[in-house]
Short mmCIF file of C-alpha atoms in Angstrom, two decimals:
data_model
loop_
_atom_site.label_atom_id
_atom_site.label_comp_id
_atom_site.label_asym_id
_atom_site.label_seq_id
_atom_site.Cartn_x
_atom_site.Cartn_y
_atom_site.Cartn_z
CA UNK W 197 112.87 85.49 73.23
CA UNK W 198 112.88 85.74 69.44
CA UNK W 199 109.87 87.29 67.82
CA UNK W 200 109.14 83.99 66.07
CA UNK W 201 109.09 82.08 69.37
CA UNK W 202 106.82 84.65 71.04
CA UNK W 203 104.35 84.62 68.16
CA UNK W 204 104.28 80.83 67.94
CA UNK W 205 103.62 80.56 71.67
CA UNK W 206 100.91 83.22 71.48
CA UNK W 207 99.25 81.35 68.62
CA UNK W 208 99.40 78.11 70.59
CA UNK W 209 97.83 79.73 73.65
CA UNK W 210 95.03 81.22 71.56
CA UNK W 211 94.17 77.77 70.22
CA UNK W 212 94.15 76.02 73.61
CA UNK W 213 90.78 74.30 74.31
CA UNK W 214 90.43 75.55 77.89
CA UNK W 215 87.49 74.57 80.08
CA UNK W 216 86.33 77.59 82.09
CA UNK W 217 85.15 75.41 84.99
CA UNK W 218 88.59 73.80 85.21
CA UNK W 219 90.31 77.20 85.37
CA UNK W 220 87.96 78.43 88.08
CA UNK W 221 87.89 75.26 90.20
CA UNK W 222 91.43 73.83 90.03
CA UNK W 223 93.78 76.35 91.61
CA UNK W 224 96.97 74.61 90.48
CA UNK W 225 95.87 74.66 86.83
CA UNK W 226 94.74 78.27 87.09
CA UNK W 227 98.04 79.24 88.68
CA UNK W 228 100.06 77.53 85.95
CA UNK W 229 98.00 79.15 83.20
CA UNK W 230 98.25 82.57 84.85
CA UNK W 231 102.04 82.22 85.13
CA UNK W 232 102.33 81.19 81.47
CA UNK W 233 100.14 84.04 80.17
CA UNK W 234 102.09 86.50 82.33
CA UNK W 235 105.40 85.26 80.93
CA UNK W 236 104.14 85.50 77.37
CA UNK W 237 102.86 89.03 78.03
CA UNK W 238 106.32 89.99 79.30
CA UNK W 239 107.95 88.57 76.15
CA UNK W 240 105.64 90.57 73.88
CA UNK W 241 106.33 93.67 75.96
CA UNK W 242 110.07 93.11 75.53
CA UNK W 243 109.66 92.89 71.75
CA UNK W 244 108.24 96.43 71.59
CA UNK W 245 110.73 97.88 74.10
CA UNK W 246 114.01 96.72 72.59
CA UNK W 247 115.58 97.74 69.30
CA UNK W 248 116.13 95.02 66.70
CA UNK W 249 119.57 95.18 65.12
CA UNK W 250 119.70 95.18 61.35
CA UNK W 251 116.17 96.51 60.91
CA UNK W 252 115.09 99.95 59.72
CA UNK W 253 112.27 101.87 61.39
CA UNK W 254 109.62 100.30 59.16
CA UNK W 255 110.88 96.82 60.06
CA UNK W 256 110.71 97.60 63.76
CA UNK W 257 107.21 99.02 63.42
CA UNK W 258 106.13 95.80 61.71
CA UNK W 259 107.46 93.76 64.65
CA UNK W 260 105.67 96.10 67.06
CA UNK W 261 102.41 95.81 65.10
CA UNK W 262 102.54 92.01 65.16
CA UNK W 263 103.32 91.97 68.90
CA UNK W 264 100.43 94.36 69.53
CA UNK W 265 98.08 92.15 67.51
CA UNK W 266 99.02 89.08 69.55
CA UNK W 267 98.73 91.03 72.81
CA UNK W 268 95.22 92.21 71.90
CA UNK W 269 94.13 88.67 71.02
CA UNK W 270 95.51 87.27 74.27
CA UNK W 271 93.87 90.06 76.29
CA UNK W 272 90.43 89.34 74.81
CA UNK W 273 90.93 85.56 75.17
CA UNK W 274 92.00 85.54 78.82
CA UNK W 275 90.43 88.74 80.23
CA UNK W 276 87.55 86.90 81.91
CA UNK W 277 89.96 85.01 84.19
CA UNK W 278 91.18 88.27 85.78
CA UNK W 279 94.83 87.19 85.83
CA UNK W 280 96.82 89.53 88.06
CA UNK W 281 98.92 92.11 86.21
CA UNK W 282 99.06 90.29 82.86
CA UNK W 283 96.02 92.27 81.64
CA UNK W 284 97.91 95.52 82.15
CA UNK W 285 101.10 94.21 80.51
CA UNK W 286 99.21 92.98 77.43
CA UNK W 287 97.45 96.32 77.01
CA UNK W 288 100.73 98.15 77.58
CA UNK W 289 102.14 96.38 74.52
CA UNK W 290 99.54 98.14 72.38
CA UNK W 291 100.25 101.58 73.83
CA UNK W 292 104.04 101.14 73.67
CA UNK W 293 104.00 99.85 70.08
CA UNK W 294 104.14 103.32 68.44
CA UNK W 295 101.64 102.01 65.88
CA UNK W 296 98.62 104.40 65.75
CA UNK W 297 96.13 101.65 64.87
CA UNK W 298 97.38 99.51 67.77
CA UNK W 299 97.11 102.44 70.18
CA UNK W 300 93.56 103.11 68.97
CA UNK W 301 92.73 99.43 69.50
CA UNK W 302 94.14 99.67 73.03
CA UNK W 303 91.87 102.64 73.73
CA UNK W 304 88.86 100.76 72.37
CA UNK W 305 89.62 97.77 74.62
CA UNK W 306 89.96 100.00 77.68
CA UNK W 307 86.63 101.65 76.90
CA UNK W 308 84.63 98.60 75.79
CA UNK W 309 86.34 95.68 77.60
CA UNK W 310 88.10 97.35 80.54
CA UNK W 311 90.39 95.54 83.00
CA UNK W 312 88.90 94.77 86.38
CA UNK W 313 91.64 96.53 88.35
CA UNK W 314 92.71 100.15 88.09
CA UNK W 315 96.36 99.08 88.42
CA UNK W 316 96.09 97.28 85.05
CA UNK W 317 94.68 100.38 83.35
CA UNK W 318 97.38 102.52 84.92
CA UNK W 319 100.10 100.10 83.79
CA UNK W 320 98.74 100.12 80.24
CA UNK W 321 98.55 103.92 80.01
CA UNK W 322 101.94 104.45 81.66
CA UNK W 323 103.44 103.93 78.19
CA UNK W 324 102.21 107.44 77.36
CA UNK W 325 104.74 108.87 79.81
CA UNK W 326 107.56 106.47 79.03
CA UNK W 327 107.76 106.90 75.26
CA UNK W 328 108.66 110.19 73.53
CA UNK W 329 106.94 108.97 70.35
CA UNK W 330 103.39 108.89 71.69
CA UNK W 331 100.71 111.06 70.15
CA UNK W 332 98.32 112.17 72.86
CA UNK W 333 95.55 112.70 70.33
CA UNK W 334 95.52 108.95 69.62
CA UNK W 335 94.30 108.41 73.19
CA UNK W 336 92.46 111.55 74.32
CA UNK W 337 89.68 112.43 74.58
CA UNK W 338 88.34 109.05 73.30
CA UNK W 339 89.59 107.25 76.45
CA UNK W 340 87.24 109.44 78.51
CA UNK W 341 84.26 107.65 76.96
CA UNK W 342 85.01 104.86 79.45
CA UNK W 343 82.42 104.30 82.16
CA UNK W 344 84.62 102.17 84.42
CA UNK W 345 86.30 104.09 87.28
CA UNK W 346 89.18 101.60 86.92
CA UNK W 347 89.90 103.26 83.54
CA UNK W 348 88.68 106.83 84.01
CA UNK W 349 90.69 107.61 87.15
CA UNK W 350 94.07 106.40 85.77
CA UNK W 351 93.35 108.07 82.42
CA UNK W 352 92.72 111.41 84.13
CA UNK W 353 95.82 110.94 86.29
CA UNK W 354 97.92 110.41 83.15
CA UNK W 355 96.35 113.44 81.47
CA UNK W 356 96.97 115.58 84.56
CA UNK W 357 100.59 114.42 84.68
CA UNK W 358 101.14 115.20 80.99
CA UNK W 359 99.77 118.71 81.52
CA UNK W 360 101.44 119.46 84.86
CA UNK W 361 104.85 117.79 84.40
CA UNK W 362 105.31 117.46 80.63
CA UNK W 363 103.86 120.79 79.54
CA UNK W 364 101.18 119.28 77.27
CA UNK W 365 98.74 122.08 76.43
CA UNK W 366 95.82 122.28 76.18
CA UNK W 367 95.04 119.70 78.82
CA UNK W 368 94.27 116.37 77.05
CA UNK W 369 90.90 116.19 78.83
CA UNK W 370 89.94 119.84 78.21
CA UNK W 371 87.42 119.02 75.43
CA UNK W 372 85.32 117.10 77.98
CA UNK W 373 85.19 119.89 80.60
CA UNK W 374 81.37 120.03 80.87
CA UNK W 375 80.96 116.25 80.97
CA UNK W 376 83.66 115.89 83.62
CA UNK W 377 82.07 118.63 85.71
CA UNK W 378 78.76 116.73 85.67
CA UNK W 379 80.66 113.55 86.54
CA UNK W 380 82.21 115.22 89.60
CA UNK W 381 78.72 116.15 90.78
CA UNK W 382 77.48 112.58 90.33
CA UNK W 383 80.49 111.04 92.08
CA UNK W 384 80.16 113.51 94.97
CA UNK W 385 76.50 112.62 95.40
CA UNK W 386 77.22 108.87 95.38
CA UNK W 387 80.05 109.21 97.91
CA UNK W 388 77.84 111.31 100.19
CA UNK W 389 75.19 108.57 100.07
CA UNK W 390 77.83 105.91 100.72
CA UNK W 391 79.15 107.82 103.74
CA UNK W 392 75.65 108.24 105.16
CA UNK W 393 74.54 104.62 104.81
CA UNK W 394 77.08 102.13 103.40
CA UNK W 395 74.76 99.22 104.21
CA UNK W 396 72.42 100.45 101.48
CA UNK W 397 74.95 99.32 98.88
CA UNK W 398 76.37 96.13 100.38
CA UNK W 399 76.78 94.23 103.64
CA UNK W 400 80.30 93.14 102.63
CA UNK W 401 83.14 95.31 103.90
CA UNK W 402 85.33 94.42 100.91
CA UNK W 403 82.65 95.56 98.47
CA UNK W 404 82.15 98.85 100.31
CA UNK W 405 85.92 99.37 100.32
CA UNK W 406 86.03 98.82 96.58
CA UNK W 407 83.21 101.27 95.90
CA UNK W 408 84.83 103.82 98.18
CA UNK W 409 88.22 103.41 96.52
CA UNK W 410 86.74 103.80 93.02
CA UNK W 411 84.74 106.88 93.98
CA UNK W 412 87.55 108.56 95.87
CA UNK W 413 90.11 107.85 93.12
CA UNK W 414 87.83 109.36 90.49
CA UNK W 415 86.89 112.39 92.61
CA UNK W 416 90.56 113.13 93.39
CA UNK W 417 91.52 112.92 89.71
CA UNK W 418 88.63 115.20 88.74
CA UNK W 419 89.52 117.80 91.39
CA UNK W 420 93.10 117.82 90.16
CA UNK W 421 91.86 118.32 86.59
CA UNK W 422 89.79 121.36 87.58
CA UNK W 423 92.71 122.79 89.56
CA UNK W 424 94.81 122.68 86.39
CA UNK W 425 92.04 124.12 84.23
CA UNK W 426 91.57 127.26 86.32
CA UNK W 427 87.98 127.71 85.16
CA UNK W 428 85.65 129.35 87.70
CA UNK W 429 82.70 127.34 86.40
CA UNK W 430 84.00 124.48 88.56
CA UNK W 431 83.65 126.38 91.86
CA UNK W 432 80.13 125.11 92.59
CA UNK W 433 80.88 121.41 92.17
CA UNK W 434 84.21 121.71 93.99
CA UNK W 435 82.45 123.39 96.91
CA UNK W 436 80.02 120.46 97.10
CA UNK W 437 82.97 118.07 97.24
CA UNK W 438 84.24 119.92 100.34
CA UNK W 439 81.23 118.62 102.26
CA UNK W 440 82.37 114.99 101.91
CA UNK W 441 83.97 113.36 104.93
CA UNK W 442 86.91 111.92 102.99
CA UNK W 443 89.86 114.18 103.72
CA UNK W 444 91.84 113.38 100.57
CA UNK W 445 88.93 114.71 98.52
CA UNK W 446 88.68 117.72 100.81
CA UNK W 447 92.38 118.44 100.24
CA UNK W 448 92.12 118.19 96.46
CA UNK W 449 88.93 120.26 96.31
CA UNK W 450 90.37 122.90 98.67
CA UNK W 451 93.54 123.20 96.59
CA UNK W 452 91.54 123.54 93.37
CA UNK W 453 89.35 126.24 94.96
CA UNK W 454 92.43 128.05 96.32
CA UNK W 455 93.87 128.03 92.79
CA UNK W 456 90.59 129.58 91.64
CA UNK W 457 90.93 132.43 94.16
CA UNK W 458 88.69 131.15 96.97
CA UNK W 459 90.47 132.40 100.14
CA UNK W 460 88.37 130.34 102.56
CA UNK W 461 89.71 127.19 100.89
CA UNK W 462 93.24 128.15 102.00
CA UNK W 463 92.22 128.02 105.67
CA UNK W 464 90.59 124.63 105.18
CA UNK W 465 93.69 123.33 103.42
CA UNK W 466 95.84 124.28 106.41
CA UNK W 467 93.38 122.61 108.79
CA UNK W 468 93.85 119.37 106.85
CA UNK W 469 97.47 119.24 108.01
CA UNK W 470 96.18 117.28 111.00
CA UNK W 471 95.11 114.40 108.72
CA UNK W 472 97.98 111.92 108.53
CA UNK W 473 97.37 110.66 104.99
CA UNK W 474 96.73 114.13 103.54
CA UNK W 475 99.64 115.94 105.21
CA UNK W 476 102.45 115.34 102.65
CA UNK W 477 100.26 116.44 99.75
CA UNK W 478 98.88 119.43 101.66
CA UNK W 479 102.44 120.55 102.42
CA UNK W 480 103.26 120.38 98.72
CA UNK W 481 100.14 122.38 97.87
CA UNK W 482 100.94 124.96 100.56
CA UNK W 483 104.35 125.53 98.94
CA UNK W 484 102.77 125.89 95.50
CA UNK W 485 100.34 128.47 96.91
CA UNK W 486 103.16 130.30 98.72
CA UNK W 487 101.67 129.82 102.21
CA UNK W 488 104.21 127.39 103.72
CA UNK W 489 105.07 129.88 106.48
CA UNK W 490 101.59 129.28 107.89
CA UNK W 491 102.27 125.57 108.53
CA UNK W 492 102.37 124.76 112.26
CA UNK W 493 105.75 123.33 113.48
CA UNK W 494 104.06 120.21 114.96
CA UNK W 495 103.30 118.96 111.45
CA UNK W 496 106.98 118.98 110.49
CA UNK W 497 108.22 116.62 113.24
CA UNK W 498 109.59 113.07 112.71
CA UNK W 499 106.49 111.64 114.43
CA UNK W 500 104.16 113.52 112.08
CA UNK W 501 106.16 112.23 109.12
CA UNK W 502 106.02 108.66 110.47
CA UNK W 503 102.24 108.80 110.88
CA UNK W 504 101.87 110.03 107.30
CA UNK W 505 104.22 107.33 106.08
CA UNK W 506 102.14 104.53 107.64
CA UNK W 507 98.79 106.09 106.68
CA UNK W 508 99.83 106.29 103.02
CA UNK W 509 101.08 102.69 103.06
CA UNK W 510 97.80 101.47 104.54
CA UNK W 511 95.91 103.47 101.89
CA UNK W 512 97.40 101.43 99.05
CA UNK W 513 94.97 99.19 97.12
CA UNK W 514 96.90 96.07 98.17
CA UNK W 515 96.29 96.98 101.82
CA UNK W 516 93.06 98.69 102.99
CA UNK W 517 92.56 101.14 100.09
CA UNK W 518 91.92 103.92 102.59
CA UNK W 519 93.68 105.54 105.52
CA UNK W 520 92.85 104.54 109.11
CA UNK W 521 90.63 106.80 111.18
CA UNK W 522 93.21 107.12 113.93
CA UNK W 523 96.97 106.63 114.42
CA UNK W 524 98.78 107.06 117.74
CA UNK W 525 102.33 106.56 118.98
CA UNK W 526 103.13 103.35 120.87
CA UNK W 527 106.90 103.81 121.14
CA UNK W 528 109.74 105.66 119.43
CA UNK W 529 113.28 104.26 119.39
CA UNK W 530 116.48 105.18 117.60
CA UNK W 531 117.98 101.91 116.39
CA UNK W 532 120.90 100.69 114.28
CA UNK W 533 119.37 99.52 111.03
CA UNK W 534 120.53 96.95 108.47
CA UNK W 535 122.02 98.65 105.42
CA UNK W 536 122.12 102.07 107.11
CA UNK W 537 125.30 103.83 108.28
CA UNK W 538 123.52 105.83 111.00
CA UNK W 539 120.88 104.83 113.61
CA UNK W 540 117.33 105.41 112.40
CA UNK W 541 114.19 106.86 114.01
CA UNK W 542 111.76 103.94 114.33
CA UNK W 543 108.12 104.16 115.40
CA UNK W 544 105.55 101.63 116.54
CA UNK W 545 102.13 103.12 115.74
CA UNK W 546 98.69 101.85 116.71
CA UNK W 547 96.14 102.34 113.93
CA UNK W 548 92.38 101.92 113.97
CA UNK W 549 89.73 101.26 111.33
CA UNK W 550 85.95 101.38 111.74
CA UNK W 551 83.84 100.45 108.70
CA UNK W 552 80.20 99.84 109.47
CA UNK W 553 80.10 97.10 112.11
CA UNK W 554 83.70 96.04 111.40
CA UNK W 555 86.41 97.31 113.74
CA UNK W 556 90.14 96.71 113.53
CA UNK W 557 93.03 97.84 115.73
CA UNK W 558 96.61 96.78 115.11
CA UNK W 559 100.20 98.04 115.35
CA UNK W 560 102.24 99.12 112.36
CA UNK W 561 105.73 100.44 111.81
CA UNK W 562 107.26 103.55 110.23
CA UNK W 563 110.84 104.68 109.88
CA UNK W 564 113.21 103.35 107.22
CA UNK W 565 110.06 101.93 105.62
CA UNK W 566 106.36 101.52 106.47
CA UNK W 567 104.67 98.18 107.09
CA UNK W 568 102.03 96.30 109.07
CA UNK W 569 101.72 92.56 109.52
CA UNK W 570 98.58 90.74 108.27
CA UNK W 571 98.03 88.99 111.61
CA UNK W 572 97.14 89.75 115.23
CA UNK W 573 99.94 91.54 117.09
CA UNK W 574 98.35 92.15 120.50
CA UNK W 575 100.29 89.37 122.27
CA UNK W 576 103.72 90.65 121.18
CA UNK W 577 106.05 92.89 123.18
CA UNK W 578 107.49 96.09 121.75
CA UNK W 579 110.93 94.45 121.69
CA UNK W 580 109.55 91.63 119.57
CA UNK W 581 107.71 93.99 117.25
CA UNK W 582 110.71 96.21 116.57
CA UNK W 583 112.78 93.09 115.85
CA UNK W 584 110.14 91.62 113.53
CA UNK W 585 109.82 94.82 111.51
CA UNK W 586 113.59 95.07 111.33
CA UNK W 587 113.86 91.49 110.03
CA UNK W 588 111.44 92.35 107.21
CA UNK W 589 114.01 94.85 105.91
CA UNK W 590 116.96 92.44 105.93
CA UNK W 591 117.88 91.08 102.51
CA UNK W 592 119.17 87.53 102.81
CA UNK W 593 119.85 86.01 99.37
CA UNK W 594 119.80 82.55 100.92
CA UNK W 595 116.45 82.92 102.66
CA UNK W 596 114.13 79.96 102.07
CA UNK W 597 110.47 79.27 102.78
CA UNK W 598 109.47 76.05 101.02
CA UNK W 599 106.99 73.24 101.35
CA UNK W 600 108.42 70.24 103.17
CA UNK W 601 109.41 67.29 101.04
CA UNK W 602 112.39 68.41 98.95
CA UNK W 603 115.03 68.24 101.70
CA UNK W 604 118.08 65.97 101.68
CA UNK W 605 118.74 63.14 104.15
CA UNK W 606 121.02 65.23 106.41
CA UNK W 607 118.34 67.89 106.82
CA UNK W 608 115.69 65.28 107.55
CA UNK W 609 117.96 63.72 110.20
CA UNK W 610 118.27 67.07 112.02
CA UNK W 611 114.54 67.61 111.83
CA UNK W 612 113.81 64.18 113.32
CA UNK W 613 115.89 65.16 116.38
CA UNK W 614 113.96 68.43 116.68
CA UNK W 615 110.64 66.60 116.51
CA UNK W 616 111.76 64.14 119.21
CA UNK W 617 112.34 67.13 121.52
CA UNK W 618 108.79 68.29 120.88
CA UNK W 619 107.38 64.83 121.57
CA UNK W 620 109.27 64.73 124.85
CA UNK W 621 107.44 67.84 126.08
CA UNK W 622 104.02 66.49 125.09
CA UNK W 623 103.31 67.40 121.46
CA UNK W 624 101.73 64.65 119.38
CA UNK W 625 100.67 63.92 115.78
CA UNK W 626 103.50 66.09 114.42
CA UNK W 627 103.31 66.76 110.66
CA UNK W 628 106.04 68.94 109.10
CA UNK W 629 104.67 71.50 106.62
CA UNK W 630 107.44 73.96 105.70
CA UNK W 631 111.19 74.38 105.90
CA UNK W 632 112.76 77.79 106.58
CA UNK W 633 116.22 79.32 106.34
CA UNK W 634 117.25 82.80 107.40
CA UNK W 635 120.62 84.32 108.33
CA UNK W 636 122.29 80.92 108.24
CA UNK W 637 119.78 79.20 110.54
CA UNK W 638 117.28 76.48 109.59
CA UNK W 639 113.86 75.68 111.02
CA UNK W 640 110.68 73.81 110.16
CA UNK W 641 107.01 74.56 110.75
CA UNK W 642 104.77 71.67 111.79
CA UNK W 643 101.16 71.04 112.77
CA UNK W 644 100.59 69.14 116.02
CA UNK W 645 98.29 68.46 118.96
CA UNK W 646 99.25 69.83 122.37
CA UNK W 647 98.64 68.13 125.72
CA UNK W 648 95.17 69.69 125.93
CA UNK W 649 94.20 68.15 122.59
CA UNK W 650 94.23 71.48 120.76
CA UNK W 651 95.50 71.89 117.20
CA UNK W 652 98.59 74.10 117.14
CA UNK W 653 101.25 75.33 114.75
CA UNK W 654 104.90 75.01 115.88
CA UNK W 655 108.17 76.41 114.55
CA UNK W 656 111.25 74.56 115.77
CA UNK W 657 114.99 74.90 115.11
CA UNK W 658 118.17 73.64 116.78
CA UNK W 659 117.76 75.93 119.80
CA UNK W 660 114.09 76.74 120.46
CA UNK W 661 110.49 76.31 119.45
CA UNK W 662 107.58 78.71 119.07
CA UNK W 663 103.93 77.68 119.13
CA UNK W 664 100.59 79.33 118.43
CA UNK W 665 96.99 78.41 117.65
CA UNK W 666 96.55 77.04 114.16
CA UNK W 667 95.04 79.55 111.72
CA UNK W 668 95.47 80.76 108.15
CA UNK W 669 98.14 83.24 109.31
CA UNK W 670 99.89 81.08 111.90
CA UNK W 671 102.86 80.20 109.65
CA UNK W 672 103.41 83.88 108.76
CA UNK W 673 103.20 84.81 112.45
CA UNK W 674 105.73 82.22 113.62
CA UNK W 675 108.09 82.90 110.74
CA UNK W 676 108.06 86.66 111.39
CA UNK W 677 108.62 86.13 115.13
CA UNK W 678 111.50 83.72 114.49
CA UNK W 679 113.13 86.05 111.96
CA UNK W 680 112.84 88.89 114.46
CA UNK W 681 114.77 86.93 117.09
CA UNK W 682 117.51 86.11 114.61
CA UNK W 683 117.72 89.75 113.53
CA UNK W 684 118.19 90.89 117.13
CA UNK W 685 120.98 88.36 117.59
CA UNK W 686 122.69 89.39 114.33
CA UNK W 687 122.64 93.09 115.26
CA UNK W 688 123.46 92.48 118.96
CA UNK W 689 120.35 94.31 120.16
#
């Protein structure tokens, strides 16, 4: 986009008379607006990333300043709608602009009008690592005035990275040592209370998960900061953090204490090898401390690596935000894998969560990648599960999953024949919902009533049909099962 087009569009968006109730209540309108704001944010970001031919440095800085101004206005205008990712991209424009006043404005917005998700703050601040022109003093320590964990944790992570990997010294957060030490004590106390009685804070599992994620993220970042500082004044607060049940915090606090000369912390660090999510980081810390010869061989096996792989995937914010309490092997196979020259070690792993009164057990996968389906897997065989996970890793440029209604007459003719087959075996009230294509095969998903009068979801193609109870995940379930069968056929398994 030209800079003129981007600015004109931004100005138009800022002048839109938008009704908040319409945005919140009409999902199609909200989705269209979110898509448009996201696209405009990407255009402004591109303006500050690319070089403009024919312009000197002052000309480029002027373009960057104007883009940053528009990005700030759009952020303030649309922040309340919590549009996914666009908040972070708009703020990133300010930090990537190389204009000190724009960077300072970005810091002020993070402190005073922070994003609602830590990923947006992290995306905004990532410009500090991507650009060689950034001045750290334009951001730190002012950014640490933030009270939102969604800003503080990513800001400390960036500062730790700049110190550890980029050689920035003194540490950008060093001027706030005493305040950060007090903050670690407060976060530790809150997490201890949350572990003891989560119902005191909320009866919603999602809310407890969010509080836990915020607290853990901040505590981990703080422990890492004190490990880099090497100041013995932190020993007391770090020791208190060791008493928390969360093993990631234990690992970070133990490493920091080991760096500060506390020998007992080394033994605890090695004990944490048995925690699946902590193991990769603990191994790294053991090497940094020069104690890798004390690592037990069982923690270096393919199964141990697979458990860590799945635990870390499940710990991502988009999944559960924390690792499961237990992971165990269901089956290990060595299988030919799409895109791989050699057979791969593949693991089905049962994982378990227990949060308050909520309990979840499911089966995930680790090997060439880690993944778990967002639906019930208890009725599936191991053969089906391996095939379904394999199909998830097949890239088919012609794959389609679309709402029914845009198909041509030939496709509709085939589908009518498929539906007649279903009617012959007793299904009634068939309504086609989606069309699918994968590995050269077509199918449709329909809602129907079976012979017992129950509502069901059915996937049918030229050769077979699959049915299950109708639910919010039934289409995903049938599609994954169907793709797994096609994957097995394609790879002759």
